[in-house]
Coordinates of C-alpha atoms in Angstrom, one line a residue:
Chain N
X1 CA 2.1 6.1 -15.5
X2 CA 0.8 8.3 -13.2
X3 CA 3.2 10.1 -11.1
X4 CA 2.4 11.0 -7.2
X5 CA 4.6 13.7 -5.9
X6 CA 4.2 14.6 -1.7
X7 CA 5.6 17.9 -0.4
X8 CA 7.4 18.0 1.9
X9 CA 9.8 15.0 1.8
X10 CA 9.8 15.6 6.2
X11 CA 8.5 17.9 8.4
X12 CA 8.9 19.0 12.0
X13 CA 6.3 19.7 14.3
X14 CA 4.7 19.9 17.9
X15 CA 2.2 17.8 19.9
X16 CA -0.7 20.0 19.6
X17 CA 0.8 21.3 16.0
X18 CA -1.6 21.4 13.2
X19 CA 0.1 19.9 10.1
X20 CA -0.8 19.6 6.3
X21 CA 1.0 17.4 3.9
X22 CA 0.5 17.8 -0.1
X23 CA 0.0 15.3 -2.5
X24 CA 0.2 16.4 -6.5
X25 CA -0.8 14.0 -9.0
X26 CA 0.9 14.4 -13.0
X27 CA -2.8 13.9 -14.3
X28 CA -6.0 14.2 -13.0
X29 CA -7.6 11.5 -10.5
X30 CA -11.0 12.4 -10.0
X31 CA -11.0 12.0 -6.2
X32 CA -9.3 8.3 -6.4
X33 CA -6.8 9.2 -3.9
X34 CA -5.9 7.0 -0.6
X35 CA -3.8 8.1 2.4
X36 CA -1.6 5.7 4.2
X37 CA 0.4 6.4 7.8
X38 CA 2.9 3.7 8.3
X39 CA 5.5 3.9 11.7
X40 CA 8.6 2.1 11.5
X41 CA 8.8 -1.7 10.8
X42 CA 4.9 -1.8 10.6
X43 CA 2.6 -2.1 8.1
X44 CA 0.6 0.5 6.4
X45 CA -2.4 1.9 7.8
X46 CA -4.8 3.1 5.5
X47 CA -6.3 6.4 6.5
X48 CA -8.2 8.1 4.0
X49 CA -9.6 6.9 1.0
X50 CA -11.6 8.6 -2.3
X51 CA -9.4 11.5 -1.0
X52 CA -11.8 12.6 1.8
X53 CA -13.3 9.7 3.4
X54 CA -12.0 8.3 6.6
X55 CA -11.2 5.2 7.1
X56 CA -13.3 3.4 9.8
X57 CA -11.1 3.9 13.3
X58 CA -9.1 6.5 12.2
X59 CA -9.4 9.7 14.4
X60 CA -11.6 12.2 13.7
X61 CA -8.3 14.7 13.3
X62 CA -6.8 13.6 10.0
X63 CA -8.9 15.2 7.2
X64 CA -8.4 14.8 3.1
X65 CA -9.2 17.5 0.6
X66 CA -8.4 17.3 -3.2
X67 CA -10.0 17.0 -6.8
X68 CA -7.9 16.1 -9.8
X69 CA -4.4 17.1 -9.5
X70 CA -3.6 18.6 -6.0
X71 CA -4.8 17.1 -2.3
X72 CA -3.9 17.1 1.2
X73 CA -3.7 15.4 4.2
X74 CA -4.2 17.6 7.6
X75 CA -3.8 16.7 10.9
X76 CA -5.0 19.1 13.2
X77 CA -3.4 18.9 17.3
X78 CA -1.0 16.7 16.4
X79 CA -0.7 12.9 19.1
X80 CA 2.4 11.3 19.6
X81 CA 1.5 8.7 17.9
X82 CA 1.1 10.8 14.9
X83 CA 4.7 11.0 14.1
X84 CA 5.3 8.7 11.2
X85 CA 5.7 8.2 7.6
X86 CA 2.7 9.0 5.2
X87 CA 2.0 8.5 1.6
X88 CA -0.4 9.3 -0.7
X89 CA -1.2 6.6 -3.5
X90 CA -3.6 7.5 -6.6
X91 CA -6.2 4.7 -7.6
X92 CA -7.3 5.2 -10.6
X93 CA -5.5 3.6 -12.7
X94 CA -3.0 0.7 -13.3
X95 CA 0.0 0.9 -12.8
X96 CA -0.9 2.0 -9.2
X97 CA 1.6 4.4 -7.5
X98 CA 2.5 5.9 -4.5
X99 CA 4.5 9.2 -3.2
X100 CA 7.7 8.9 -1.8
X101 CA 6.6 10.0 1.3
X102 CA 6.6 12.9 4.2
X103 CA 7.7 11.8 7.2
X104 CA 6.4 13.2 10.2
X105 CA 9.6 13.9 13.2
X106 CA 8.8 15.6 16.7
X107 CA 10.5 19.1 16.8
Chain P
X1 CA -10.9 -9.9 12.7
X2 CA -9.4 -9.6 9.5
X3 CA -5.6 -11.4 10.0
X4 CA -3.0 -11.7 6.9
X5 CA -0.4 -13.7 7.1
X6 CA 3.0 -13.6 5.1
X7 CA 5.2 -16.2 4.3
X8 CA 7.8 -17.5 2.4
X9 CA 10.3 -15.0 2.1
X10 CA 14.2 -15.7 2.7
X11 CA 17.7 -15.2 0.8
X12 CA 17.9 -16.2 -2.6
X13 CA 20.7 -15.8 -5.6
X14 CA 20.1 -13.5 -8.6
X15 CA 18.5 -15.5 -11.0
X16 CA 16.5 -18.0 -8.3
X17 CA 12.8 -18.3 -7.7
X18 CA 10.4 -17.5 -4.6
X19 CA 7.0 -18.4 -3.8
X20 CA 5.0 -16.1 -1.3
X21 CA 2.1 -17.4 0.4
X22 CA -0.3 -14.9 2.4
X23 CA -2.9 -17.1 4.4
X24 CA -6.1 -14.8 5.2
X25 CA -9.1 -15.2 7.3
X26 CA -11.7 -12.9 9.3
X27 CA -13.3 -12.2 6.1
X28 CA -15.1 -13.7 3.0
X29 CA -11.6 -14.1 0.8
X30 CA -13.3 -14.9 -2.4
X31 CA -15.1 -12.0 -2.7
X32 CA -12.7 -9.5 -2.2
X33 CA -9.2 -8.3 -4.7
X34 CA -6.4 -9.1 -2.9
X35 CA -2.9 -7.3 -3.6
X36 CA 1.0 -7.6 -3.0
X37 CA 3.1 -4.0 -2.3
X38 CA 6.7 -4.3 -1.7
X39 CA 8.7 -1.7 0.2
X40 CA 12.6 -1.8 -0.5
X41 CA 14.7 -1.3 3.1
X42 CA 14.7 2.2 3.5
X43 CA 12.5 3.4 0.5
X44 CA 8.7 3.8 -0.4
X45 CA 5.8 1.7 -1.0
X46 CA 5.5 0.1 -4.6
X47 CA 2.4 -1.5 -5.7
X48 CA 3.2 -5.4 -7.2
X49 CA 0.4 -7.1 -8.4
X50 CA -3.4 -7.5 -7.9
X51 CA -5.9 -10.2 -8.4
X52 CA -9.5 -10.1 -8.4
X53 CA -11.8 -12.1 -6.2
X54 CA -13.3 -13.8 -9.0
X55 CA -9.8 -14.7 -10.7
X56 CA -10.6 -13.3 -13.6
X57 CA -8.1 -10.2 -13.6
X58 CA -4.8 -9.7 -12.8
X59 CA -2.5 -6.8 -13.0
X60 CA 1.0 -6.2 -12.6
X61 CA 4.0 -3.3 -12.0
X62 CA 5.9 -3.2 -15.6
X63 CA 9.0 -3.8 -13.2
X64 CA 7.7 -7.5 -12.4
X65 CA 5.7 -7.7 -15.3
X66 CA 6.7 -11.7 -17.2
X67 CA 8.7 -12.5 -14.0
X68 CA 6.0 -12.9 -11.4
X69 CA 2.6 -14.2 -10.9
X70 CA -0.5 -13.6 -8.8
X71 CA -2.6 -16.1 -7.8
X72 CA -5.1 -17.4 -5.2
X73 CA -7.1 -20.5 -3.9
X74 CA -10.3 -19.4 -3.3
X75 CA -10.8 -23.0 -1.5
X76 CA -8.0 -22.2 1.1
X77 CA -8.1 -18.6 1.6
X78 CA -4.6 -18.1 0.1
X79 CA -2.5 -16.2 -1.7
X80 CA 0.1 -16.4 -4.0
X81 CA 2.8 -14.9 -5.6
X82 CA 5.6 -16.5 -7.3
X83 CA 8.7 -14.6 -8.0
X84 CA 10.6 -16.2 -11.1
X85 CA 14.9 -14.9 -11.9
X86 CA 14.6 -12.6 -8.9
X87 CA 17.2 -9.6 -8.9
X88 CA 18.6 -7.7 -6.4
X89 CA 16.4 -4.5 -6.8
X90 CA 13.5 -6.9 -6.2
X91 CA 15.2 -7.0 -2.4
X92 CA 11.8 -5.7 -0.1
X93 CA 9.5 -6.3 2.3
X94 CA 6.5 -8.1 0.6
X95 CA 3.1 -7.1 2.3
X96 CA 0.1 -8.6 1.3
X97 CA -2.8 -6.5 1.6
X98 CA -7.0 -6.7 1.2
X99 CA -8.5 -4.7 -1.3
X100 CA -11.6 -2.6 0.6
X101 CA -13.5 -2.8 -3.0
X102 CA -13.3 -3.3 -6.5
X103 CA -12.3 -0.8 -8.9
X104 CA -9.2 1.4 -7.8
X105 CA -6.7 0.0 -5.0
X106 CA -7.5 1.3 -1.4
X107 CA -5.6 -1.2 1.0
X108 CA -7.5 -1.5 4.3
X109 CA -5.4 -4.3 5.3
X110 CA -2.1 -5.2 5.4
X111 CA -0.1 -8.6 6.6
X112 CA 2.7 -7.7 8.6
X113 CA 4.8 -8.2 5.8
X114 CA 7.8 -11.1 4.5
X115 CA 11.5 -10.5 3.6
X116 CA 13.0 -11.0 0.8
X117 CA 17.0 -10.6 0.2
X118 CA 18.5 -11.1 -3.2
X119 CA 21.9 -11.3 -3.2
X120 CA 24.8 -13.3 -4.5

């Protein structure tokens, strides 16, 4: 199985803040990568998929980088609606998995 | 408008069965994979199962793997699973979710999720 490991496990920032959030994958992925925001007792909401691509809707501030093993997920002048709970999940290959998880607090 | 909608869940003994039923519409069902993640209270996101739109694949966790089964009527624009001698680590929130193409799992949308409690 592939394993999906997100640094950090929470992080502290600012409205306005610019943030990045790392994804590392055990083996390579190509770019089959997908991004996920999910605020408490919702659903997930997917945000970027093929590890750069963003999801129809989603703001024009969260941006995706990656090839192969390492990735990130940057928001840049951080909303208060920002502050949530992302994960990264790779999609290449069955089983699918996810990270644990960085969640996003206000400082 | 793409709308999911989750059903089914409740509190069941170790050992008991469950059927989940997601009811979708807004979109053209049978054409698209359709998908079940679970999220334990508290914890992360873990892919369950997925089924194509065409029925002809299905894939499954290794942790459910021989207990549950994916399945869909193309006819009613439904999905399935059925959860056979349930234990408690299989305690989540089920969320159904629409596959945004075939090959690869990106979720583009998600029900708004059913409970299920396994306990004795």
């Amino acid at each position: 199985d592939i394993q999906m490991t997100q640094s950090p496990s929470s992080v502290s920032a600012s409205v306005g803040d610019r943030v990045t959030i790392t994804c590392r994958a055990s083996e390579g992925i190509n770019n089959w990568l997908a991004w996920y925001q999910q605020h408490p007792g919702k659903p997930p909401r997917l945000l970027m998929y093929d590890a750069s691509r963003l999801q129809s809707g989603v703001p024009s501030r969260f941006s995706g980088w990656g090839f192969g093993t390492d990735f990130t997920l940057t928001i840049s002048g951080l909303q208060p609606e920002d502050f949530a709970t992302y994960y990264c999940q790779q999609a290449k290959s069955v089983p699918y998995t996810f990270g644990q998880g960085t969640r996003l607090e206000i400082k | 408008e793409v709308q999911l909608l989750e059903s089914g869940g409740g509190v069941v003994q170790p050992g008991m069965s469950l059927r989940l039923t997601c009811e979708a519409s807004g979109f053209t069902f049978r054409r698209e994979a359709m998908s079940w993640v679970r999220q334990a209270p508290g914890k992360g996101l873990e892919w369950v199962s997925t089924i194509s739109g065409s029925l002809d694949s299905t894939y499954y966790a290794d942790s459910v793997k021989g207990r549950f089964t994916i399945s869909r009527d193309n006819s009613k624009n439904t999905l399935f699973l059925q959860m056979n001698n349930l234990g408690v680590e299989d305690t989540a929130i089920y969320y159904c979710a629409k596959d945004a193409r075939s090959g690869g799992l990106v979720l583009d949308y998600w029900g708004q999720g059913t409970l299920v409690t396994v306990s004795s």
